């Protein structure tokens, strides 16, 4: 599709998914602001990720660590020495540096975290002391990271601040290959769960010279973006690099051994997930002889789940009934929108364009027999059902 990225950026801005950062002052390169629909989508993605990888599991500990870290953390992790722009080899470090403290003589250097991982490593001992986990186990978090990228580009793809969803999975050294394979499969399952086009995703075994300083094996999950095949997610075997450098270890109460666990790290960029889902979902077709654009989102990530319409705005009996239905549906799924603006065809198109899976219409027949129509976004087909069955039907569809 010609200019697909431009079409996505334009739709995202027009409909309130993503706006350029600080736009009224001419913009700030590498920053984007999420509007109500983008923020809702982001929330859905993070919630699904947390549920899948953290709260539904017995071996994962979720945390939320500080964004600011002292210089010692980044010296131990190797980021002070090695964290350079991936496009330009050299020694331009891309961490954002700042000072902490009010008085000059009391200030010390701090850095905004460029990855989440160090938050998990510096809390490794705390988690062990509080929860006494047995290997293998993981520490996970979702949060914002900062990188002073030299050339931010390609919409949400390369930006200067972004959210990551990441975990460190601690294993015995002999088991690292087994768990690497296990997480590789789970990452593919996630890709499918959120509606990323699997046919456009592939794996790249990263060559030793291109791997991060801490990794002995890395697989990039790539996606065929409109601007080329690029990294979407990463899976790395971080060995015992970090725990060793932070001088941390693990004591196995059963075997009475003390050793440094090894680490498998799956990492997922939130912005790249959103961009990839938008690209996978963006569809142009013809419906009823008219061209249309729609986002074929999975219901779980869609920012609006259901739209409720009275057929006509100027018929109070239709509007009142539609409001009743709207309140009823809202108790079942959220968010739901109520729209009585413009003709019904235009309202359907507006919802198609933001990927709302179902539209419910209240018409004159509703007043006679208490039935409404439920329209499916992808086919445009309408099904007439009884109002009292609607919540049950929506529950099934979601
Ligand atoms: N802890 C490992 C780590 O941070 P990374 O490959 O440097 O690994 C992880 O980054 C993920 O963060 C990437 O797979 C990508 O999804 C996302 N990411 C990295 N740099 C980014 C940037 N400048 N803009 C948006 N997302 C980025």
mmCIF file of C-alpha atoms and ligand atoms in Angstrom:
data_model
loop_
_atom_site.group_PDB
_atom_site.id
_atom_site.type_symbol
_atom_site.label_atom_id
_atom_site.label_comp_id
_atom_site.label_asym_id
_atom_site.label_seq_id
_atom_site.Cartn_x
_atom_site.Cartn_y
_atom_site.Cartn_z
ATOM 1 C CA UNK A 1 0.000 0.000 0.000
ATOM 2 C CA UNK A 2 1.447 3.343 -1.028
ATOM 3 C CA UNK A 3 2.381 5.740 1.810
ATOM 4 C CA UNK A 4 0.954 3.413 4.408
ATOM 5 C CA UNK A 5 2.971 4.964 7.227
ATOM 6 C CA UNK A 6 1.742 8.468 6.325
ATOM 7 C CA UNK A 7 -1.836 7.199 6.244
ATOM 8 C CA UNK A 8 -1.430 5.639 9.691
ATOM 9 C CA UNK A 9 0.200 8.768 11.163
ATOM 10 C CA UNK A 10 -2.565 10.944 9.726
ATOM 11 C CA UNK A 11 -5.365 8.691 11.015
ATOM 12 C CA UNK A 12 -3.650 8.441 14.416
ATOM 13 C CA UNK A 13 -3.516 12.222 14.731
ATOM 14 C CA UNK A 14 -6.970 12.996 13.306
ATOM 15 C CA UNK A 15 -8.791 10.450 15.442
ATOM 16 C CA UNK A 16 -6.902 10.993 18.696
ATOM 17 C CA UNK A 17 -4.526 8.051 18.950
ATOM 18 C CA UNK A 18 -1.137 9.814 18.802
ATOM 19 C CA UNK A 19 -0.099 13.481 18.506
ATOM 20 C CA UNK A 20 3.379 14.928 17.901
ATOM 21 C CA UNK A 21 4.946 15.964 21.239
ATOM 22 C CA UNK A 22 4.810 19.718 22.164
ATOM 23 C CA UNK A 23 3.265 20.418 18.768
ATOM 24 C CA UNK A 24 2.013 23.974 19.495
ATOM 25 C CA UNK A 25 5.652 24.976 20.060
ATOM 26 C CA UNK A 26 6.843 23.413 16.828
ATOM 27 C CA UNK A 27 7.296 19.900 18.228
ATOM 28 C CA UNK A 28 10.113 18.121 20.037
ATOM 29 C CA UNK A 29 11.780 15.475 17.874
ATOM 30 C CA UNK A 30 11.506 11.926 19.181
ATOM 31 C CA UNK A 31 8.512 12.585 21.446
ATOM 32 C CA UNK A 32 4.865 11.677 20.825
ATOM 33 C CA UNK A 33 1.809 12.196 23.022
ATOM 34 C CA UNK A 34 -0.898 9.569 23.216
ATOM 35 C CA UNK A 35 -4.442 10.911 22.872
ATOM 36 C CA UNK A 36 -7.517 9.290 24.466
ATOM 37 C CA UNK A 37 -7.706 6.389 21.991
ATOM 38 C CA UNK A 38 -3.954 5.738 21.994
ATOM 39 C CA UNK A 39 -3.820 5.897 25.792
ATOM 40 C CA UNK A 40 -6.707 3.437 26.022
ATOM 41 C CA UNK A 41 -4.977 1.076 23.602
ATOM 42 C CA UNK A 42 -1.731 1.394 25.518
ATOM 43 C CA UNK A 43 -3.554 0.578 28.727
ATOM 44 C CA UNK A 44 -5.126 -2.527 27.120
ATOM 45 C CA UNK A 45 -1.729 -3.748 25.909
ATOM 46 C CA UNK A 46 -0.011 -3.241 29.254
ATOM 47 C CA UNK A 47 -2.882 -4.889 31.106
ATOM 48 C CA UNK A 48 -2.828 -7.916 28.780
ATOM 49 C CA UNK A 49 0.949 -8.206 29.118
ATOM 50 C CA UNK A 50 0.876 -7.946 32.920
ATOM 51 C CA UNK A 51 -1.853 -10.552 33.118
ATOM 52 C CA UNK A 52 -0.106 -12.981 30.764
ATOM 53 C CA UNK A 53 3.441 -12.663 32.071
ATOM 54 C CA UNK A 54 3.025 -11.581 35.690
ATOM 55 C CA UNK A 55 -0.241 -11.897 37.595
ATOM 56 C CA UNK A 56 -1.381 -15.217 36.105
ATOM 57 C CA UNK A 57 1.952 -16.886 36.966
ATOM 58 C CA UNK A 58 3.389 -18.208 40.230
ATOM 59 C CA UNK A 59 7.025 -17.656 39.254
ATOM 60 C CA UNK A 60 6.954 -13.930 38.432
ATOM 61 C CA UNK A 61 7.355 -10.924 40.744
ATOM 62 C CA UNK A 62 6.131 -7.583 39.419
ATOM 63 C CA UNK A 63 7.842 -4.382 40.547
ATOM 64 C CA UNK A 64 7.856 -0.673 39.687
ATOM 65 C CA UNK A 65 11.333 0.764 40.264
ATOM 66 C CA UNK A 66 12.747 4.308 40.097
ATOM 67 C CA UNK A 67 13.406 5.973 36.767
ATOM 68 C CA UNK A 68 16.413 7.859 38.120
ATOM 69 C CA UNK A 69 19.479 5.805 38.986
ATOM 70 C CA UNK A 70 22.828 6.762 40.502
ATOM 71 C CA UNK A 71 25.995 6.585 38.422
ATOM 72 C CA UNK A 72 27.165 3.440 40.245
ATOM 73 C CA UNK A 73 24.275 1.398 38.815
ATOM 74 C CA UNK A 74 25.135 2.331 35.238
ATOM 75 C CA UNK A 75 28.846 1.857 35.784
ATOM 76 C CA UNK A 76 28.262 -1.677 37.132
ATOM 77 C CA UNK A 77 25.838 -2.586 34.340
ATOM 78 C CA UNK A 78 28.286 -1.443 31.662
ATOM 79 C CA UNK A 79 25.924 1.185 30.233
ATOM 80 C CA UNK A 80 28.257 4.072 31.070
ATOM 81 C CA UNK A 81 30.922 2.521 28.936
ATOM 82 C CA UNK A 82 28.942 0.777 26.206
ATOM 83 C CA UNK A 83 25.519 2.354 25.697
ATOM 84 C CA UNK A 84 25.956 4.122 22.394
ATOM 85 C CA UNK A 85 23.641 4.914 19.492
ATOM 86 C CA UNK A 86 23.049 1.774 17.470
ATOM 87 C CA UNK A 87 23.248 3.674 14.172
ATOM 88 C CA UNK A 88 26.538 5.414 14.892
ATOM 89 C CA UNK A 89 29.402 3.494 16.382
ATOM 90 C CA UNK A 90 31.592 5.768 18.533
ATOM 91 C CA UNK A 91 31.375 6.953 22.048
ATOM 92 C CA UNK A 92 28.445 9.096 22.161
ATOM 93 C CA UNK A 93 26.573 7.734 25.152
ATOM 94 C CA UNK A 94 22.796 7.979 24.683
ATOM 95 C CA UNK A 95 21.785 8.019 28.350
ATOM 96 C CA UNK A 96 20.194 11.235 29.629
ATOM 97 C CA UNK A 97 22.399 12.583 32.407
ATOM 98 C CA UNK A 98 21.285 14.907 35.198
ATOM 99 C CA UNK A 99 22.346 16.123 38.635
ATOM 100 C CA UNK A 100 20.558 15.457 41.873
ATOM 101 C CA UNK A 101 20.611 17.750 44.921
ATOM 102 C CA UNK A 102 20.147 21.508 45.319
ATOM 103 C CA UNK A 103 23.619 22.662 46.395
ATOM 104 C CA UNK A 104 26.549 22.452 44.033
ATOM 105 C CA UNK A 105 28.824 20.736 46.540
ATOM 106 C CA UNK A 106 26.131 18.162 47.335
ATOM 107 C CA UNK A 107 25.123 17.261 43.784
ATOM 108 C CA UNK A 108 25.856 13.928 42.203
ATOM 109 C CA UNK A 109 25.381 12.497 38.731
ATOM 110 C CA UNK A 110 22.254 10.512 37.977
ATOM 111 C CA UNK A 111 20.859 9.007 34.779
ATOM 112 C CA UNK A 112 17.358 8.410 33.485
ATOM 113 C CA UNK A 113 17.125 4.665 32.938
ATOM 114 C CA UNK A 114 17.679 3.587 29.312
ATOM 115 C CA UNK A 115 16.260 0.106 30.074
ATOM 116 C CA UNK A 116 14.184 -1.431 32.862
ATOM 117 C CA UNK A 117 16.474 -4.357 33.548
ATOM 118 C CA UNK A 118 18.726 -2.676 36.108
ATOM 119 C CA UNK A 119 15.660 -1.970 38.282
ATOM 120 C CA UNK A 120 15.086 -5.720 38.431
ATOM 121 C CA UNK A 121 18.749 -6.500 39.194
ATOM 122 C CA UNK A 122 19.153 -3.929 41.973
ATOM 123 C CA UNK A 123 15.998 -5.353 43.610
ATOM 124 C CA UNK A 124 17.060 -8.986 43.219
ATOM 125 C CA UNK A 125 18.147 -9.273 46.884
ATOM 126 C CA UNK A 126 15.000 -7.481 48.109
ATOM 127 C CA UNK A 127 12.768 -9.959 46.277
ATOM 128 C CA UNK A 128 14.721 -12.909 47.670
ATOM 129 C CA UNK A 129 14.558 -11.546 51.223
ATOM 130 C CA UNK A 130 10.814 -10.793 51.009
ATOM 131 C CA UNK A 131 9.550 -13.792 49.041
ATOM 132 C CA UNK A 132 12.248 -16.544 49.157
ATOM 133 C CA UNK A 133 11.587 -17.645 45.562
ATOM 134 C CA UNK A 134 13.018 -20.883 44.181
ATOM 135 C CA UNK A 135 14.738 -20.901 40.780
ATOM 136 C CA UNK A 136 13.601 -20.430 38.107
ATOM 137 C CA UNK A 137 11.737 -17.194 38.765
ATOM 138 C CA UNK A 138 11.398 -13.806 37.149
ATOM 139 C CA UNK A 139 11.189 -10.127 38.083
ATOM 140 C CA UNK A 140 9.087 -8.007 35.745
ATOM 141 C CA UNK A 141 8.072 -4.429 35.223
ATOM 142 C CA UNK A 142 6.457 -1.995 32.836
ATOM 143 C CA UNK A 143 7.782 1.535 32.713
ATOM 144 C CA UNK A 144 9.258 4.466 30.891
ATOM 145 C CA UNK A 145 12.808 4.520 29.517
ATOM 146 C CA UNK A 146 14.837 7.324 27.954
ATOM 147 C CA UNK A 147 17.443 7.281 25.210
ATOM 148 C CA UNK A 148 18.978 10.315 23.591
ATOM 149 C CA UNK A 149 18.725 8.768 20.117
ATOM 150 C CA UNK A 150 20.743 10.697 17.548
ATOM 151 C CA UNK A 151 18.173 10.221 14.793
ATOM 152 C CA UNK A 152 14.652 9.589 16.093
ATOM 153 C CA UNK A 153 12.510 8.516 13.148
ATOM 154 C CA UNK A 154 9.652 6.504 11.696
ATOM 155 C CA UNK A 155 6.804 7.655 13.973
ATOM 156 C CA UNK A 156 6.728 5.538 17.168
ATOM 157 C CA UNK A 157 9.558 3.293 16.001
ATOM 158 C CA UNK A 158 12.596 5.224 17.229
ATOM 159 C CA UNK A 159 11.792 7.796 19.879
ATOM 160 C CA UNK A 160 13.597 9.373 22.841
ATOM 161 C CA UNK A 161 11.239 8.243 25.581
ATOM 162 C CA UNK A 162 9.175 5.088 25.464
ATOM 163 C CA UNK A 163 7.560 2.455 27.651
ATOM 164 C CA UNK A 164 9.018 -1.020 27.911
ATOM 165 C CA UNK A 165 7.526 -4.247 29.245
ATOM 166 C CA UNK A 166 10.344 -6.502 30.316
ATOM 167 C CA UNK A 167 11.379 -9.277 32.656
ATOM 168 C CA UNK A 168 14.529 -10.949 33.855
ATOM 169 C CA UNK A 169 14.110 -14.689 34.272
ATOM 170 C CA UNK A 170 16.670 -16.211 36.642
ATOM 171 C CA UNK A 171 17.796 -19.785 35.947
ATOM 172 C CA UNK A 172 20.653 -22.153 36.648
ATOM 173 C CA UNK A 173 23.331 -21.865 33.969
ATOM 174 C CA UNK A 174 22.752 -25.411 32.716
ATOM 175 C CA UNK A 175 19.086 -24.583 31.997
ATOM 176 C CA UNK A 176 19.484 -21.392 29.972
ATOM 177 C CA UNK A 177 18.831 -22.975 26.548
ATOM 178 C CA UNK A 178 15.654 -24.680 27.763
ATOM 179 C CA UNK A 179 14.197 -21.417 29.082
ATOM 180 C CA UNK A 180 15.378 -19.427 26.085
ATOM 181 C CA UNK A 181 13.280 -21.764 23.914
ATOM 182 C CA UNK A 182 10.354 -21.600 26.330
ATOM 183 C CA UNK A 183 10.217 -17.770 26.254
ATOM 184 C CA UNK A 184 10.744 -17.679 22.533
ATOM 185 C CA UNK A 185 7.493 -19.643 22.097
ATOM 186 C CA UNK A 186 5.657 -17.489 24.638
ATOM 187 C CA UNK A 187 6.732 -14.364 22.738
ATOM 188 C CA UNK A 188 5.191 -15.773 19.559
ATOM 189 C CA UNK A 189 1.992 -16.491 21.513
ATOM 190 C CA UNK A 190 1.926 -12.881 22.693
ATOM 191 C CA UNK A 191 2.395 -11.625 19.125
ATOM 192 C CA UNK A 192 -0.697 -13.600 18.146
ATOM 193 C CA UNK A 193 -2.668 -12.593 21.275
ATOM 194 C CA UNK A 194 -2.520 -8.873 20.503
ATOM 195 C CA UNK A 195 -3.297 -9.171 16.805
ATOM 196 C CA UNK A 196 0.108 -8.581 15.229
ATOM 197 C CA UNK A 197 0.205 -10.028 11.697
ATOM 198 C CA UNK A 198 2.322 -13.172 12.194
ATOM 199 C CA UNK A 199 3.102 -13.343 8.480
ATOM 200 C CA UNK A 200 4.975 -10.054 8.750
ATOM 201 C CA UNK A 201 6.945 -11.089 11.837
ATOM 202 C CA UNK A 202 10.126 -13.158 11.800
ATOM 203 C CA UNK A 203 13.164 -13.994 13.894
ATOM 204 C CA UNK A 204 16.705 -12.793 13.381
ATOM 205 C CA UNK A 205 19.617 -14.502 15.103
ATOM 206 C CA UNK A 206 21.740 -11.483 16.016
ATOM 207 C CA UNK A 207 25.403 -11.847 15.070
ATOM 208 C CA UNK A 208 27.928 -11.604 17.954
ATOM 209 C CA UNK A 209 29.305 -8.255 16.751
ATOM 210 C CA UNK A 210 25.793 -6.725 16.768
ATOM 211 C CA UNK A 211 24.712 -7.996 20.189
ATOM 212 C CA UNK A 212 24.469 -5.750 23.257
ATOM 213 C CA UNK A 213 27.533 -5.826 25.524
ATOM 214 C CA UNK A 214 25.772 -8.091 28.059
ATOM 215 C CA UNK A 215 24.401 -10.739 25.703
ATOM 216 C CA UNK A 216 25.730 -14.132 24.650
ATOM 217 C CA UNK A 217 22.742 -14.871 22.442
ATOM 218 C CA UNK A 218 20.031 -12.572 21.111
ATOM 219 C CA UNK A 219 17.066 -13.149 18.867
ATOM 220 C CA UNK A 220 15.342 -10.093 17.470
ATOM 221 C CA UNK A 221 11.679 -10.488 16.648
ATOM 222 C CA UNK A 222 11.449 -8.400 13.514
ATOM 223 C CA UNK A 223 8.418 -6.948 11.788
ATOM 224 C CA UNK A 224 8.031 -5.899 8.204
ATOM 225 C CA UNK A 225 7.226 -2.201 8.802
ATOM 226 C CA UNK A 226 6.320 0.128 5.896
ATOM 227 C CA UNK A 227 9.918 1.449 6.204
ATOM 228 C CA UNK A 228 11.537 -2.013 6.176
ATOM 229 C CA UNK A 229 12.143 -5.069 8.302
ATOM 230 C CA UNK A 230 13.179 -3.887 11.773
ATOM 231 C CA UNK A 231 13.356 -5.003 15.405
ATOM 232 C CA UNK A 232 10.057 -5.236 17.218
ATOM 233 C CA UNK A 233 11.092 -7.176 20.358
ATOM 234 C CA UNK A 234 14.210 -8.845 21.710
ATOM 235 C CA UNK A 235 15.057 -12.040 23.552
ATOM 236 C CA UNK A 236 18.504 -12.104 25.145
ATOM 237 C CA UNK A 237 20.599 -14.480 27.176
ATOM 238 C CA UNK A 238 22.284 -12.011 29.554
ATOM 239 C CA UNK A 239 24.339 -14.734 31.266
ATOM 240 C CA UNK A 240 25.346 -13.789 34.830
ATOM 241 C CA UNK A 241 26.750 -10.456 33.602
ATOM 242 C CA UNK A 242 24.521 -8.144 35.634
ATOM 243 C CA UNK A 243 24.192 -10.006 38.928
ATOM 244 C CA UNK A 244 27.949 -10.584 38.965
ATOM 245 C CA UNK A 245 28.718 -6.931 38.338
ATOM 246 C CA UNK A 246 26.296 -5.875 41.075
ATOM 247 C CA UNK A 247 27.986 -8.476 43.342
ATOM 248 C CA UNK A 248 24.768 -10.420 43.935
ATOM 249 C CA UNK A 249 24.225 -14.143 44.225
ATOM 250 C CA UNK A 250 21.684 -16.784 45.222
ATOM 251 C CA UNK A 251 21.658 -19.364 47.981
ATOM 252 C CA UNK A 252 19.785 -22.598 47.300
ATOM 253 C CA UNK A 253 18.345 -23.761 50.626
ATOM 254 C CA UNK A 254 17.775 -27.304 49.323
ATOM 255 C CA UNK A 255 21.194 -28.032 47.857
ATOM 256 C CA UNK A 256 23.112 -25.632 50.146
ATOM 257 C CA UNK A 257 24.878 -24.124 47.119
ATOM 258 C CA UNK A 258 25.694 -20.451 46.627
ATOM 259 C CA UNK A 259 26.036 -19.312 42.995
ATOM 260 C CA UNK A 260 25.174 -16.547 40.516
ATOM 261 C CA UNK A 261 22.041 -17.319 38.487
ATOM 262 C CA UNK A 262 21.933 -16.717 34.727
ATOM 263 C CA UNK A 263 19.314 -14.588 33.040
ATOM 264 C CA UNK A 264 16.961 -14.849 30.075
ATOM 265 C CA UNK A 265 15.408 -11.509 29.150
ATOM 266 C CA UNK A 266 12.345 -11.051 26.913
ATOM 267 C CA UNK A 267 11.758 -7.369 26.179
ATOM 268 C CA UNK A 268 8.788 -5.669 24.515
ATOM 269 C CA UNK A 269 8.588 -2.013 23.424
ATOM 270 C CA UNK A 270 5.087 -0.607 23.977
ATOM 271 C CA UNK A 271 5.274 2.057 21.226
ATOM 272 C CA UNK A 272 6.553 -0.469 18.697
ATOM 273 C CA UNK A 273 3.716 -2.803 19.732
ATOM 274 C CA UNK A 274 1.175 -0.047 19.056
ATOM 275 C CA UNK A 275 2.749 0.861 15.720
ATOM 276 C CA UNK A 276 2.830 -2.807 14.701
ATOM 277 C CA UNK A 277 -0.791 -3.388 15.712
ATOM 278 C CA UNK A 278 -1.851 -0.272 13.777
ATOM 279 C CA UNK A 279 0.037 -1.510 10.716
ATOM 280 C CA UNK A 280 -1.420 -5.034 11.027
ATOM 281 C CA UNK A 281 -4.958 -3.720 11.545
ATOM 282 C CA UNK A 282 -5.003 -0.965 8.898
ATOM 283 C CA UNK A 283 -7.321 -2.121 6.086
ATOM 284 C CA UNK A 284 -8.823 -0.451 3.042
ATOM 285 C CA UNK A 285 -11.772 -2.117 1.328
ATOM 286 C CA UNK A 286 -15.122 -1.444 -0.307
ATOM 287 C CA UNK A 287 -18.389 -1.862 1.535
ATOM 288 C CA UNK A 288 -21.774 -1.245 -0.059
ATOM 289 C CA UNK A 289 -20.045 0.272 -3.092
ATOM 290 C CA UNK A 290 -18.104 2.778 -0.950
ATOM 291 C CA UNK A 291 -14.409 2.848 -0.138
ATOM 292 C CA UNK A 292 -13.652 2.636 3.542
ATOM 293 C CA UNK A 293 -10.688 2.501 5.929
ATOM 294 C CA UNK A 294 -10.945 0.399 9.030
ATOM 295 C CA UNK A 295 -8.748 -0.892 11.826
ATOM 296 C CA UNK A 296 -9.170 -4.604 12.279
ATOM 297 C CA UNK A 297 -8.219 -4.624 15.960
ATOM 298 C CA UNK A 298 -8.702 -7.636 18.171
ATOM 299 C CA UNK A 299 -11.520 -6.706 20.584
ATOM 300 C CA UNK A 300 -9.094 -6.991 23.531
ATOM 301 C CA UNK A 301 -6.891 -4.125 22.276
ATOM 302 C CA UNK A 302 -9.597 -1.979 20.626
ATOM 303 C CA UNK A 303 -9.818 1.421 22.380
ATOM 304 C CA UNK A 304 -13.612 1.508 22.040
ATOM 305 C CA UNK A 305 -15.424 -1.800 22.449
ATOM 306 C CA UNK A 306 -18.983 -0.936 21.430
ATOM 307 C CA UNK A 307 -20.785 2.096 19.943
ATOM 308 C CA UNK A 308 -24.498 2.650 20.569
ATOM 309 C CA UNK A 309 -26.625 4.708 18.138
ATOM 310 C CA UNK A 310 -30.241 5.847 17.987
ATOM 311 C CA UNK A 311 -31.220 5.664 14.304
ATOM 312 C CA UNK A 312 -32.409 9.287 14.359
ATOM 313 C CA UNK A 313 -31.354 12.102 16.638
ATOM 314 C CA UNK A 314 -34.615 14.027 16.576
ATOM 315 C CA UNK A 315 -36.852 11.208 17.834
ATOM 316 C CA UNK A 316 -36.768 11.364 21.657
ATOM 317 C CA UNK A 317 -38.272 7.876 21.994
ATOM 318 C CA UNK A 318 -35.331 6.417 20.005
ATOM 319 C CA UNK A 319 -32.735 8.530 21.845
ATOM 320 C CA UNK A 320 -34.111 7.575 25.276
ATOM 321 C CA UNK A 321 -34.175 3.894 24.426
ATOM 322 C CA UNK A 322 -30.621 4.118 23.010
ATOM 323 C CA UNK A 323 -29.421 5.785 26.248
ATOM 324 C CA UNK A 324 -30.943 2.931 28.237
ATOM 325 C CA UNK A 325 -29.115 0.386 26.085
ATOM 326 C CA UNK A 326 -25.889 2.421 26.331
ATOM 327 C CA UNK A 327 -26.050 2.355 30.157
ATOM 328 C CA UNK A 328 -26.749 -1.367 30.094
ATOM 329 C CA UNK A 329 -23.828 -2.189 27.758
ATOM 330 C CA UNK A 330 -21.473 0.019 29.811
ATOM 331 C CA UNK A 331 -22.013 -2.283 32.766
ATOM 332 C CA UNK A 332 -20.787 -5.198 30.644
ATOM 333 C CA UNK A 333 -17.801 -3.752 28.698
ATOM 334 C CA UNK A 334 -15.918 -0.439 28.606
ATOM 335 C CA UNK A 335 -15.378 1.923 26.964
ATOM 336 C CA UNK A 336 -18.656 2.306 25.103
ATOM 337 C CA UNK A 337 -19.532 5.421 23.087
ATOM 338 C CA UNK A 338 -22.906 6.970 22.369
ATOM 339 C CA UNK A 339 -23.160 8.742 19.021
ATOM 340 C CA UNK A 340 -26.217 10.416 17.473
ATOM 341 C CA UNK A 341 -24.334 12.773 15.168
ATOM 342 C CA UNK A 342 -24.893 12.621 11.394
ATOM 343 C CA UNK A 343 -26.389 9.859 9.291
ATOM 344 C CA UNK A 344 -26.047 6.281 10.382
ATOM 345 C CA UNK A 345 -23.697 5.316 7.516
ATOM 346 C CA UNK A 346 -21.239 8.032 8.544
ATOM 347 C CA UNK A 347 -21.421 6.914 12.164
ATOM 348 C CA UNK A 348 -20.553 3.346 11.151
ATOM 349 C CA UNK A 349 -17.578 4.625 9.109
ATOM 350 C CA UNK A 350 -16.328 6.719 12.028
ATOM 351 C CA UNK A 351 -16.331 3.670 14.291
ATOM 352 C CA UNK A 352 -14.749 1.461 11.613
ATOM 353 C CA UNK A 353 -11.910 3.945 11.316
ATOM 354 C CA UNK A 354 -11.044 3.673 15.022
ATOM 355 C CA UNK A 355 -11.518 -0.101 15.056
ATOM 356 C CA UNK A 356 -14.675 -0.411 17.189
ATOM 357 C CA UNK A 357 -15.634 -4.089 16.841
ATOM 358 C CA UNK A 358 -19.424 -3.702 17.265
ATOM 359 C CA UNK A 359 -22.071 -1.026 16.693
ATOM 360 C CA UNK A 360 -25.516 -1.380 18.240
ATOM 361 C CA UNK A 361 -28.421 0.521 16.632
ATOM 362 C CA UNK A 362 -31.804 1.295 18.127
ATOM 363 C CA UNK A 363 -34.454 1.805 15.413
ATOM 364 C CA UNK A 364 -38.245 1.969 15.117
ATOM 365 C CA UNK A 365 -38.580 -1.791 15.278
ATOM 366 C CA UNK A 366 -36.892 -1.646 18.701
ATOM 367 C CA UNK A 367 -39.883 0.277 20.024
ATOM 368 C CA UNK A 368 -42.213 -2.487 18.773
ATOM 369 C CA UNK A 369 -40.392 -5.672 19.706
ATOM 370 C CA UNK A 370 -37.395 -4.741 21.914
ATOM 371 C CA UNK A 371 -34.837 -5.909 19.349
ATOM 372 C CA UNK A 372 -31.725 -4.024 18.203
ATOM 373 C CA UNK A 373 -29.140 -4.570 15.479
ATOM 374 C CA UNK A 374 -25.534 -5.540 16.193
ATOM 375 C CA UNK A 375 -23.194 -4.690 13.332
ATOM 376 C CA UNK A 376 -19.874 -6.458 12.855
ATOM 377 C CA UNK A 377 -17.042 -4.072 11.884
ATOM 378 C CA UNK A 378 -15.209 -6.442 9.536
ATOM 379 C CA UNK A 379 -18.128 -7.727 7.459
ATOM 380 C CA UNK A 380 -20.567 -4.826 7.926
ATOM 381 C CA UNK A 381 -23.242 -7.500 8.516
ATOM 382 C CA UNK A 382 -26.036 -6.774 10.968
ATOM 383 C CA UNK A 383 -27.718 -9.247 13.244
ATOM 384 C CA UNK A 384 -31.043 -8.482 14.942
ATOM 385 C CA UNK A 385 -31.181 -9.624 18.540
ATOM 386 C CA UNK A 386 -33.310 -9.083 21.627
ATOM 387 C CA UNK A 387 -32.093 -6.381 24.016
ATOM 388 C CA UNK A 388 -32.046 -8.797 26.921
ATOM 389 C CA UNK A 389 -29.716 -11.096 24.947
ATOM 390 C CA UNK A 390 -27.281 -8.326 24.001
ATOM 391 C CA UNK A 391 -24.989 -8.520 27.038
ATOM 392 C CA UNK A 392 -24.741 -12.278 26.739
ATOM 393 C CA UNK A 393 -23.851 -11.968 23.031
ATOM 394 C CA UNK A 394 -21.216 -9.288 23.712
ATOM 395 C CA UNK A 395 -19.713 -11.380 26.507
ATOM 396 C CA UNK A 396 -19.330 -14.244 23.997
ATOM 397 C CA UNK A 397 -17.793 -11.982 21.337
ATOM 398 C CA UNK A 398 -15.249 -10.529 23.762
HETATM 399 N N1 LIG B 1 16.804 -4.549 28.453
HETATM 400 C C1 LIG B 1 17.049 -4.841 27.103
HETATM 401 C C2 LIG B 1 16.793 -3.741 26.202
HETATM 402 O O1 LIG B 1 16.505 -2.633 26.628
HETATM 403 P P1 LIG B 1 16.815 -3.098 23.646
HETATM 404 O O2 LIG B 1 16.831 -3.974 22.426
HETATM 405 O O3 LIG B 1 17.846 -2.033 23.731
HETATM 406 O O4 LIG B 1 16.900 -4.076 24.881
HETATM 407 C C3 LIG B 1 14.249 -3.216 24.079
HETATM 408 O O5 LIG B 1 15.365 -2.448 23.763
HETATM 409 C C4 LIG B 1 13.067 -2.886 23.221
HETATM 410 O O6 LIG B 1 12.743 -1.499 23.371
HETATM 411 C C5 LIG B 1 13.261 -3.054 21.707
HETATM 412 O O7 LIG B 1 13.067 -4.391 21.308
HETATM 413 C C6 LIG B 1 12.199 -2.119 21.172
HETATM 414 O O8 LIG B 1 10.923 -2.742 21.218
HETATM 415 C C7 LIG B 1 12.192 -0.985 22.198
HETATM 416 N N2 LIG B 1 13.020 0.187 21.801
HETATM 417 C C8 LIG B 1 14.358 0.302 21.871
HETATM 418 N N3 LIG B 1 14.769 1.518 21.492
HETATM 419 C C9 LIG B 1 13.669 2.207 21.173
HETATM 420 C C10 LIG B 1 13.427 3.545 20.712
HETATM 421 N N4 LIG B 1 14.414 4.423 20.545
HETATM 422 N N5 LIG B 1 12.147 3.913 20.456
HETATM 423 C C11 LIG B 1 11.113 3.042 20.666
HETATM 424 N N6 LIG B 1 11.296 1.786 21.110
HETATM 425 C C12 LIG B 1 12.541 1.360 21.364
#
